[in-house]
Amino acid sequence: MRSVDIIIKKRDKVELTRQEIEFFVRGYTQGEITDYQAAAWAMAVLLNGMTDQETTDLTMAMANSGQVLDLSDIVDIVVDKHSTGGVGDKTSLAVMPMVAAAGLYCGKMSGRGLGFSGGTLDKLESIPGYRVDLSTEEFRAQLRKTGIVLTGQSLDLAPADGKFYALRDVTGTVPSIPLIASSIMSKKIASGATAIVLDVKVGLGAFMETLEEARKLASILRNIGKLAGRQVVTILSDMNQPLGFAVGNALELKEAIDTLQGAGPADFRHHCIDAAAKMLLLGEKAPTMQAAIQLAEQTITNGSALEKLRVLIDAQGGDTSYITDPNKLPKARLIETVASPQTGYLSQVHARVIGEASVNLGAGRAKKSDPIDHAVGFEILGKVGDHVEQGQPLFILHANDPQKLQQARSAVLSAHQFSPTPVPPLPLFYEQ
Ligand code: URA
């Protein structure tokens, strides 16, 4: 078999066999297939798609590229949640500790920033020392001891996703249903989760811009879950505007900590409580959604979710003083409050434009080797439907480079559109 023939076959819209997919995934993971061949193949998949069978075969090949954890000797139910990617979507940082604080075992393999969307691992690495490359033995030992793990792809766990993910980020090959579905589900299968809530984001700042595409992705994710013997629940949530206020790694971590302290933006808090409640229901910790919501809320009011976040950071080598005092998190040198240029109702706060502006400030990568600037980003203060007065603060910019600050200011201003007449707020969820 030759990798170039597999690329040509996909370019020519011919269905790949399981053996060809396994050959390609194994070859790329082991370094026998080059980045340029894998990039050409990923682009052919993005342009020509994959059948459901190919997507399932790709998922299993990626999950089996490392070890597949069986955690049944530790506990029967391991819960997880994953988002398909958005702007300001720091949900996992708050939800995983909430659910673990309510007594469920939470084992999660996350990703880094992808395209214009942020990544949980980059956000967590705002804390010095935090490790995202746990081995399978470390994963198991930590889950047994603390009930919570939040790590990344490693040489042991879903290494194929680690490589494809970094490649897709910088080759324009992110928004592809088969590549997203296999990336997410390979991680979920490898890390041993048995009950998974998948948050499929829809809108301008999501990889699925329409409800129709999002429903299709949700259905493929559920099917792969069924074939792999996992319980999968999908929700469809809005990503036309950023979730919460903060966009950017350390800013988002701080907002998640604020939320676990009982503050934080209303939309983000509501989203987290809902997602946590779904996980508690799926993990059989509550008999009804209403009881699950109450339980999720309690973990915030009694401080147990914040304490669980501290336990997680400690277990993975991070400096927990950053949780006690989030003001220690990296800070940008240039902080500027930008005023609204006009009076009116916000009719659009374009999440993708803001996500791209944040990447350009340094919060994401243009090349695989690019370092991340954890300090930079935005606090986007207005939501669609809000009435704002000219001169009122519209967003706060955090930058480390004056030229990038200027570009970001004009990009984020252009992301805001105004209407003279009232505009209805956007829903948080479309389907749940
Ligand atoms: N999250 C992932 O893990 N992979 C994707 O491709 C998109 C979102």
GROMACS .gro file of C-alpha atoms and ligand atoms in nm:
model
  440
    1MET     CA    1   0.000   0.000   0.000
    2ARG     CA    2   0.126   0.355  -0.076
    3SER     CA    3   0.007   0.663   0.108
    4VAL     CA    4  -0.002   0.866  -0.216
    5ASP     CA    5  -0.256   0.618  -0.363
    6ILE     CA    6  -0.480   0.666  -0.059
    7ILE     CA    7  -0.461   1.045  -0.104
    8ILE     CA    8  -0.544   1.012  -0.475
    9LYS     CA    9  -0.837   0.781  -0.401
   10LYS     CA   10  -0.987   1.034  -0.159
   11ARG     CA   11  -0.915   1.318  -0.402
   12ASP     CA   12  -1.111   1.122  -0.665
   13LYS     CA   13  -1.406   1.067  -0.427
   14VAL     CA   14  -1.360   0.689  -0.398
   15GLU     CA   15  -1.454   0.528  -0.065
   16LEU     CA   16  -1.152   0.413   0.140
   17THR     CA   17  -1.140   0.066   0.293
   18ARG     CA   18  -1.083   0.006   0.665
   19GLN     CA   19  -0.736  -0.131   0.585
   20GLU     CA   20  -0.641   0.184   0.391
   21ILE     CA   21  -0.762   0.412   0.672
   22GLU     CA   22  -0.576   0.206   0.933
   23PHE     CA   23  -0.261   0.213   0.718
   24PHE     CA   24  -0.278   0.591   0.682
   25VAL     CA   25  -0.348   0.661   1.051
   26ARG     CA   26  -0.076   0.418   1.167
   27GLY     CA   27   0.176   0.555   0.916
   28TYR     CA   28   0.117   0.918   1.015
   29THR     CA   29   0.122   0.843   1.388
   30GLN     CA   30   0.451   0.653   1.356
   31GLY     CA   31   0.612   0.927   1.147
   32GLU     CA   32   0.632   0.721   0.827
   33ILE     CA   33   0.381   0.945   0.649
   34THR     CA   34   0.487   1.308   0.629
   35ASP     CA   35   0.297   1.620   0.739
   36TYR     CA   36   0.256   1.732   0.376
   37GLN     CA   37   0.094   1.402   0.276
   38ALA     CA   38  -0.132   1.403   0.581
   39ALA     CA   39  -0.228   1.766   0.506
   40ALA     CA   40  -0.318   1.677   0.146
   41TRP     CA   41  -0.525   1.382   0.266
   42ALA     CA   42  -0.704   1.590   0.533
   43MET     CA   43  -0.789   1.854   0.269
   44ALA     CA   44  -0.926   1.583   0.037
   45VAL     CA   45  -1.144   1.456   0.325
   46LEU     CA   46  -1.261   1.811   0.399
   47LEU     CA   47  -1.355   1.871   0.035
   48ASN     CA   48  -1.499   1.528  -0.052
   49GLY     CA   49  -1.633   1.405   0.282
   50MET     CA   50  -1.649   1.049   0.411
   51THR     CA   51  -1.920   0.785   0.432
   52ASP     CA   52  -2.045   0.692   0.780
   53GLN     CA   53  -1.847   0.367   0.751
   54GLU     CA   54  -1.524   0.555   0.671
   55THR     CA   55  -1.585   0.796   0.961
   56THR     CA   56  -1.637   0.505   1.202
   57ASP     CA   57  -1.324   0.328   1.071
   58LEU     CA   58  -1.124   0.650   1.107
   59THR     CA   59  -1.247   0.699   1.464
   60MET     CA   60  -1.156   0.345   1.567
   61ALA     CA   61  -0.815   0.364   1.396
   62MET     CA   62  -0.741   0.688   1.583
   63ALA     CA   63  -0.870   0.553   1.916
   64ASN     CA   64  -0.657   0.237   1.871
   65SER     CA   65  -0.345   0.438   1.778
   66GLY     CA   66  -0.259   0.424   2.152
   67GLN     CA   67  -0.405   0.241   2.448
   68VAL     CA   68  -0.780   0.226   2.505
   69LEU     CA   69  -0.850   0.266   2.876
   70ASP     CA   70  -1.084   0.024   3.049
   71LEU     CA   71  -1.170   0.191   3.380
   72SER     CA   72  -1.428  -0.067   3.495
   73ASP     CA   73  -1.201  -0.189   3.776
   74ILE     CA   74  -1.216   0.164   3.923
   75VAL     CA   75  -1.581   0.255   3.872
   76ASP     CA   76  -1.878   0.155   3.652
   77ILE     CA   77  -1.963   0.499   3.514
   78VAL     CA   78  -1.705   0.753   3.396
   79VAL     CA   79  -1.863   1.072   3.263
   80ASP     CA   80  -1.724   1.320   3.016
   81LYS     CA   81  -1.833   1.619   2.813
   82HIS     CA   82  -1.691   1.769   2.498
   83SER     CA   83  -1.772   2.068   2.285
   84THR     CA   84  -1.728   2.076   1.910
   85GLY     CA   85  -1.550   2.409   1.950
   86GLY     CA   86  -1.643   2.771   2.000
   87VAL     CA   87  -1.535   3.115   2.113
   88GLY     CA   88  -1.528   3.187   2.486
   89ASP     CA   89  -1.636   2.827   2.545
   90LYS     CA   90  -1.465   2.757   2.875
   91THR     CA   91  -1.744   2.524   2.989
   92SER     CA   92  -1.528   2.218   3.066
   93LEU     CA   93  -1.321   2.418   3.314
   94ALA     CA   94  -1.629   2.474   3.530
   95VAL     CA   95  -1.848   2.175   3.449
   96MET     CA   96  -1.600   1.893   3.508
   97PRO     CA   97  -1.525   2.008   3.868
   98MET     CA   98  -1.899   2.060   3.933
   99VAL     CA   99  -1.986   1.708   3.825
  100ALA     CA  100  -1.690   1.552   4.007
  101ALA     CA  101  -1.786   1.747   4.321
  102ALA     CA  102  -2.133   1.590   4.300
  103GLY     CA  103  -1.969   1.247   4.321
  104LEU     CA  104  -1.929   1.125   3.962
  105TYR     CA  105  -1.594   1.012   3.823
  106CYS     CA  106  -1.490   1.250   3.546
  107GLY     CA  107  -1.211   1.150   3.309
  108LYS     CA  108  -1.156   1.381   3.015
  109MET     CA  109  -0.919   1.412   2.726
  110SER     CA  110  -0.933   1.765   2.585
  111GLY     CA  111  -0.769   1.948   2.298
  112ARG     CA  112  -0.578   2.267   2.231
  113GLY     CA  113  -0.708   2.567   2.039
  114LEU     CA  114  -0.828   2.472   1.694
  115GLY     CA  115  -0.867   2.734   1.421
  116PHE     CA  116  -1.050   3.032   1.572
  117SER     CA  117  -1.183   2.825   1.865
  118GLY     CA  118  -1.011   2.806   2.201
  119GLY     CA  119  -0.888   2.484   2.363
  120THR     CA  120  -0.919   2.365   2.722
  121LEU     CA  121  -0.555   2.253   2.741
  122ASP     CA  122  -0.417   2.593   2.640
  123LYS     CA  123  -0.643   2.758   2.898
  124LEU     CA  124  -0.527   2.524   3.176
  125GLU     CA  125  -0.163   2.580   3.085
  126SER     CA  126  -0.206   2.942   3.199
  127ILE     CA  127  -0.126   2.784   3.538
  128PRO     CA  128   0.246   2.712   3.576
  129GLY     CA  129   0.327   2.343   3.610
  130TYR     CA  130  -0.008   2.203   3.494
  131ARG     CA  131   0.060   1.883   3.296
  132VAL     CA  132  -0.156   1.777   3.003
  133ASP     CA  133   0.038   1.467   2.898
  134LEU     CA  134  -0.055   1.206   3.158
  135SER     CA  135   0.037   0.845   3.084
  136THR     CA  136  -0.234   0.580   3.108
  137GLU     CA  137  -0.102   0.474   3.448
  138GLU     CA  138  -0.109   0.832   3.575
  139PHE     CA  139  -0.461   0.880   3.433
  140ARG     CA  140  -0.588   0.570   3.614
  141ALA     CA  141  -0.414   0.646   3.943
  142GLN     CA  142  -0.543   1.005   3.950
  143LEU     CA  143  -0.899   0.907   3.860
  144ARG     CA  144  -0.899   0.647   4.137
  145LYS     CA  145  -0.761   0.894   4.393
  146THR     CA  146  -0.937   1.220   4.307
  147GLY     CA  147  -1.230   1.130   4.077
  148ILE     CA  148  -1.121   1.389   3.819
  149VAL     CA  149  -0.871   1.398   3.531
  150LEU     CA  150  -0.834   1.659   3.255
  151THR     CA  151  -0.551   1.576   3.021
  152GLY     CA  152  -0.461   1.576   2.650
  153GLN     CA  153  -0.365   1.335   2.377
  154SER     CA  154  -0.030   1.175   2.462
  155LEU     CA  155   0.203   0.911   2.324
  156ASP     CA  156  -0.013   0.655   2.510
  157LEU     CA  157  -0.361   0.801   2.455
  158ALA     CA  158  -0.502   0.883   2.109
  159PRO     CA  159  -0.161   0.991   1.969
  160ALA     CA  160  -0.309   0.997   1.619
  161ASP     CA  161  -0.554   1.269   1.722
  162GLY     CA  162  -0.269   1.465   1.880
  163LYS     CA  163  -0.090   1.474   1.543
  164PHE     CA  164  -0.390   1.526   1.314
  165TYR     CA  165  -0.534   1.791   1.549
  166ALA     CA  166  -0.217   2.004   1.540
  167LEU     CA  167  -0.197   1.963   1.163
  168ARG     CA  168  -0.563   2.053   1.102
  169ASP     CA  169  -0.527   2.364   1.316
  170VAL     CA  170  -0.282   2.521   1.070
  171THR     CA  171  -0.391   2.375   0.736
  172GLY     CA  172  -0.752   2.496   0.712
  173THR     CA  173  -0.886   2.145   0.761
  174VAL     CA  174  -1.087   2.187   1.080
  175PRO     CA  175  -1.451   2.229   0.966
  176SER     CA  176  -1.513   1.878   0.835
  177ILE     CA  177  -1.780   1.656   0.990
  178PRO     CA  178  -1.579   1.328   0.962
  179LEU     CA  179  -1.259   1.490   1.093
  180ILE     CA  180  -1.437   1.654   1.387
  181ALA     CA  181  -1.641   1.343   1.473
  182SER     CA  182  -1.340   1.109   1.462
  183SER     CA  183  -1.124   1.355   1.657
  184ILE     CA  184  -1.377   1.389   1.938
  185MET     CA  185  -1.491   1.028   1.958
  186SER     CA  186  -1.140   0.878   1.934
  187LYS     CA  187  -1.046   1.076   2.245
  188LYS     CA  188  -1.363   0.975   2.427
  189ILE     CA  189  -1.318   0.607   2.343
  190ALA     CA  190  -0.946   0.603   2.431
  191SER     CA  191  -0.997   0.773   2.767
  192GLY     CA  192  -1.255   0.519   2.879
  193ALA     CA  193  -1.558   0.747   2.929
  194THR     CA  194  -1.883   0.550   2.940
  195ALA     CA  195  -2.138   0.836   2.954
  196ILE     CA  196  -2.071   1.142   2.742
  197VAL     CA  197  -2.250   1.475   2.687
  198LEU     CA  198  -2.153   1.630   2.353
  199ASP     CA  199  -2.218   1.999   2.308
  200VAL     CA  200  -2.254   2.065   1.935
  201LYS     CA  201  -2.206   2.436   1.876
  202VAL     CA  202  -2.403   2.609   1.602
  203GLY     CA  203  -2.356   2.951   1.444
  204LEU     CA  204  -2.107   3.204   1.315
  205GLY     CA  205  -1.838   3.108   1.567
  206ALA     CA  206  -1.881   2.732   1.532
  207PHE     CA  207  -1.751   2.483   1.278
  208MET     CA  208  -2.115   2.399   1.201
  209GLU     CA  209  -2.282   2.723   1.097
  210THR     CA  210  -2.631   2.583   1.032
  211LEU     CA  211  -2.870   2.377   1.241
  212GLU     CA  212  -2.885   2.121   0.961
  213GLU     CA  213  -2.507   2.060   0.964
  214ALA     CA  214  -2.505   2.055   1.344
  215ARG     CA  215  -2.783   1.793   1.353
  216LYS     CA  216  -2.587   1.581   1.106
  217LEU     CA  217  -2.271   1.600   1.318
  218ALA     CA  218  -2.473   1.522   1.633
  219SER     CA  219  -2.626   1.217   1.471
  220ILE     CA  220  -2.287   1.081   1.356
  221LEU     CA  221  -2.143   1.137   1.705
  222ARG     CA  222  -2.434   0.945   1.861
  223ASN     CA  223  -2.397   0.659   1.610
  224ILE     CA  224  -2.025   0.621   1.676
  225GLY     CA  225  -2.102   0.622   2.049
  226LYS     CA  226  -2.358   0.346   2.004
  227LEU     CA  227  -2.117   0.133   1.797
  228ALA     CA  228  -1.847   0.180   2.062
  229GLY     CA  229  -2.088   0.087   2.343
  230ARG     CA  230  -2.092   0.436   2.503
  231GLN     CA  231  -2.395   0.635   2.617
  232VAL     CA  232  -2.392   0.962   2.423
  233VAL     CA  233  -2.628   1.258   2.464
  234THR     CA  234  -2.597   1.557   2.230
  235ILE     CA  235  -2.709   1.915   2.282
  236LEU     CA  236  -2.715   2.189   2.018
  237SER     CA  237  -2.614   2.527   2.161
  238ASP     CA  238  -2.566   2.877   2.025
  239MET     CA  239  -2.227   3.001   1.908
  240ASN     CA  240  -2.319   3.310   1.710
  241GLN     CA  241  -2.179   3.528   1.989
  242PRO     CA  242  -1.909   3.437   2.244
  243LEU     CA  243  -2.021   3.241   2.552
  244GLY     CA  244  -1.972   3.449   2.868
  245PHE     CA  245  -1.755   3.760   2.846
  246ALA     CA  246  -1.396   3.631   2.837
  247VAL     CA  247  -1.216   3.519   2.520
  248GLY     CA  248  -0.849   3.420   2.560
  249ASN     CA  249  -0.676   3.160   2.772
  250ALA     CA  250  -0.604   3.309   3.115
  251LEU     CA  251  -0.908   3.541   3.093
  252GLU     CA  252  -1.132   3.240   3.035
  253LEU     CA  253  -0.979   3.042   3.319
  254LYS     CA  254  -1.038   3.339   3.549
  255GLU     CA  255  -1.401   3.361   3.436
  256ALA     CA  256  -1.449   2.988   3.505
  257ILE     CA  257  -1.303   3.035   3.855
  258ASP     CA  258  -1.531   3.339   3.913
  259THR     CA  259  -1.827   3.127   3.807
  260LEU     CA  260  -1.735   2.850   4.050
  261GLN     CA  261  -1.719   3.122   4.317
  262GLY     CA  262  -2.083   3.206   4.247
  263ALA     CA  263  -2.024   3.505   4.017
  264GLY     CA  264  -1.952   3.501   3.642
  265PRO     CA  265  -2.171   3.597   3.345
  266ALA     CA  266  -2.533   3.479   3.354
  267ASP     CA  267  -2.529   3.301   3.015
  268PHE     CA  268  -2.213   3.105   3.100
  269ARG     CA  269  -2.340   3.008   3.445
  270HIS     CA  270  -2.672   2.890   3.302
  271HIS     CA  271  -2.495   2.692   3.027
  272CYS     CA  272  -2.265   2.522   3.282
  273ILE     CA  273  -2.545   2.431   3.520
  274ASP     CA  274  -2.744   2.281   3.235
  275ALA     CA  275  -2.452   2.079   3.095
  276ALA     CA  276  -2.352   1.960   3.442
  277ALA     CA  277  -2.712   1.858   3.515
  278LYS     CA  278  -2.725   1.653   3.194
  279MET     CA  279  -2.408   1.471   3.301
  280LEU     CA  280  -2.548   1.409   3.650
  281LEU     CA  281  -2.865   1.265   3.498
  282LEU     CA  282  -2.669   1.045   3.259
  283GLY     CA  283  -2.441   0.932   3.540
  284GLU     CA  284  -2.745   0.841   3.753
  285LYS     CA  285  -2.669   1.091   4.032
  286ALA     CA  286  -3.014   1.250   4.007
  287PRO     CA  287  -3.356   1.110   3.915
  288THR     CA  288  -3.485   1.413   3.722
  289MET     CA  289  -3.342   1.710   3.534
  290GLN     CA  290  -3.478   1.942   3.805
  291ALA     CA  291  -3.303   1.748   4.081
  292ALA     CA  292  -2.986   1.741   3.870
  293ILE     CA  293  -2.997   2.119   3.826
  294GLN     CA  294  -3.033   2.167   4.202
  295LEU     CA  295  -2.739   1.936   4.266
  296ALA     CA  296  -2.524   2.119   4.011
  297GLU     CA  297  -2.614   2.456   4.167
  298GLN     CA  298  -2.529   2.325   4.515
  299THR     CA  299  -2.173   2.240   4.407
  300ILE     CA  300  -2.124   2.611   4.337
  301THR     CA  301  -2.297   2.747   4.646
  302ASN     CA  302  -2.124   2.507   4.888
  303GLY     CA  303  -1.780   2.566   4.733
  304SER     CA  304  -1.720   2.198   4.653
  305ALA     CA  305  -1.679   2.254   4.276
  306LEU     CA  306  -1.410   2.517   4.331
  307GLU     CA  307  -1.234   2.285   4.576
  308LYS     CA  308  -1.251   2.006   4.313
  309LEU     CA  309  -1.084   2.235   4.058
  310ARG     CA  310  -0.808   2.297   4.313
  311VAL     CA  311  -0.768   1.921   4.365
  312LEU     CA  312  -0.745   1.871   3.986
  313ILE     CA  313  -0.480   2.141   3.942
  314ASP     CA  314  -0.280   2.002   4.232
  315ALA     CA  315  -0.299   1.642   4.104
  316GLN     CA  316  -0.166   1.748   3.764
  317GLY     CA  317   0.128   1.946   3.900
  318GLY     CA  318  -0.019   2.298   3.873
  319ASP     CA  319   0.034   2.578   4.124
  320THR     CA  320  -0.293   2.591   4.319
  321SER     CA  321  -0.225   2.943   4.449
  322TYR     CA  322  -0.349   3.057   4.105
  323ILE     CA  323  -0.693   2.917   4.195
  324THR     CA  324  -0.698   3.085   4.536
  325ASP     CA  325  -0.574   3.409   4.379
  326PRO     CA  326  -0.665   3.425   4.005
  327ASN     CA  327  -0.507   3.773   3.991
  328LYS     CA  328  -0.175   3.587   3.968
  329LEU     CA  329  -0.271   3.455   3.621
  330PRO     CA  330  -0.071   3.601   3.328
  331LYS     CA  331  -0.167   3.962   3.255
  332ALA     CA  332  -0.122   4.156   2.933
  333ARG     CA  333   0.082   4.479   2.935
  334LEU     CA  334  -0.175   4.678   2.734
  335ILE     CA  335  -0.532   4.685   2.859
  336GLU     CA  336  -0.777   4.916   2.681
  337THR     CA  337  -1.149   4.967   2.728
  338VAL     CA  338  -1.317   5.037   2.393
  339ALA     CA  339  -1.634   5.247   2.395
  340SER     CA  340  -1.941   5.189   2.180
  341PRO     CA  341  -1.928   5.410   1.868
  342GLN     CA  342  -2.308   5.448   1.865
  343THR     CA  343  -2.633   5.406   2.054
  344GLY     CA  344  -2.859   5.116   1.965
  345TYR     CA  345  -2.950   4.752   2.020
  346LEU     CA  346  -2.676   4.499   1.949
  347SER     CA  347  -2.789   4.290   1.654
  348GLN     CA  348  -2.466   4.092   1.608
  349VAL     CA  349  -2.155   4.014   1.813
  350HIS     CA  350  -1.978   3.801   1.555
  351ALA     CA  351  -1.809   3.514   1.743
  352ARG     CA  352  -1.579   3.401   1.459
  353VAL     CA  353  -1.443   3.751   1.393
  354ILE     CA  354  -1.369   3.780   1.767
  355GLY     CA  355  -1.214   3.431   1.778
  356GLU     CA  356  -0.989   3.512   1.482
  357ALA     CA  357  -0.891   3.846   1.636
  358SER     CA  358  -0.795   3.662   1.955
  359VAL     CA  359  -0.578   3.415   1.759
  360ASN     CA  360  -0.412   3.711   1.583
  361LEU     CA  361  -0.336   3.870   1.921
  362GLY     CA  362  -0.142   3.551   2.004
  363ALA     CA  363  -0.400   3.341   2.193
  364GLY     CA  364  -0.389   3.072   1.918
  365ARG     CA  365  -0.146   2.940   1.660
  366ALA     CA  366  -0.075   3.016   1.292
  367LYS     CA  367   0.195   2.745   1.272
  368LYS     CA  368   0.222   2.420   1.468
  369SER     CA  369   0.531   2.543   1.653
  370ASP     CA  370   0.385   2.884   1.752
  371PRO     CA  371   0.390   2.956   2.127
  372ILE     CA  372   0.068   3.071   2.292
  373ASP     CA  373   0.033   3.404   2.469
  374HIS     CA  374  -0.187   3.310   2.763
  375ALA     CA  375  -0.249   3.669   2.873
  376VAL     CA  376  -0.411   3.818   2.562
  377GLY     CA  377  -0.777   3.830   2.455
  378PHE     CA  378  -1.097   4.021   2.518
  379GLU     CA  379  -1.379   4.079   2.760
  380ILE     CA  380  -1.679   4.119   2.530
  381LEU     CA  381  -1.933   4.300   2.743
  382GLY     CA  382  -2.246   4.314   2.523
  383LYS     CA  383  -2.486   4.042   2.414
  384VAL     CA  384  -2.719   4.044   2.116
  385GLY     CA  385  -3.036   4.227   2.222
  386ASP     CA  386  -2.861   4.453   2.476
  387HIS     CA  387  -2.922   4.826   2.449
  388VAL     CA  388  -2.595   5.022   2.454
  389GLU     CA  389  -2.532   5.394   2.466
  390GLN     CA  390  -2.265   5.565   2.260
  391GLY     CA  391  -1.952   5.594   2.478
  392GLN     CA  392  -2.049   5.303   2.703
  393PRO     CA  393  -1.775   5.033   2.740
  394LEU     CA  394  -1.827   4.771   2.466
  395PHE     CA  395  -1.524   4.549   2.516
  396ILE     CA  396  -1.189   4.537   2.694
  397LEU     CA  397  -0.880   4.448   2.498
  398HIS     CA  398  -0.580   4.269   2.652
  399ALA     CA  399  -0.271   4.279   2.427
  400ASN     CA  400   0.106   4.266   2.443
  401ASP     CA  401   0.185   4.435   2.110
  402PRO     CA  402   0.063   4.786   2.017
  403GLN     CA  403   0.023   4.707   1.647
  404LYS     CA  404  -0.174   4.390   1.714
  405LEU     CA  405  -0.386   4.587   1.962
  406GLN     CA  406  -0.488   4.832   1.690
  407GLN     CA  407  -0.579   4.555   1.445
  408ALA     CA  408  -0.776   4.372   1.715
  409ARG     CA  409  -0.961   4.692   1.812
  410SER     CA  410  -1.090   4.749   1.460
  411ALA     CA  411  -1.171   4.377   1.404
  412VAL     CA  412  -1.373   4.352   1.725
  413LEU     CA  413  -1.548   4.683   1.661
  414SER     CA  414  -1.653   4.547   1.320
  415ALA     CA  415  -1.784   4.231   1.491
  416HIS     CA  416  -2.049   4.447   1.663
  417GLN     CA  417  -2.355   4.553   1.465
  418PHE     CA  418  -2.630   4.782   1.587
  419SER     CA  419  -3.001   4.819   1.520
  420PRO     CA  420  -3.215   5.124   1.603
  421THR     CA  421  -3.504   4.893   1.697
  422PRO     CA  422  -3.518   4.622   1.968
  423VAL     CA  423  -3.356   4.288   1.882
  424PRO     CA  424  -3.452   3.960   2.055
  425PRO     CA  425  -3.175   3.792   2.254
  426LEU     CA  426  -3.021   3.475   2.109
  427PRO     CA  427  -3.126   3.145   2.267
  428LEU     CA  428  -2.862   2.953   2.467
  429PHE     CA  429  -2.980   2.618   2.331
  430TYR     CA  430  -3.150   2.506   2.009
  431GLU     CA  431  -3.207   2.141   2.099
  432GLN     CA  432  -3.139   1.952   2.418
  433URA     N1  433  -1.293   1.918   1.936
  433URA     C1  434  -1.208   1.816   1.905
  433URA     O1  435  -1.159   1.747   1.993
  433URA     N2  436  -1.180   1.795   1.776
  433URA     C2  437  -1.232   1.867   1.676
  433URA     O2  438  -1.203   1.840   1.563
  433URA     C3  439  -1.319   1.974   1.709
  433URA     C4  440  -1.348   1.997   1.841
   0.00000   0.00000   0.00000
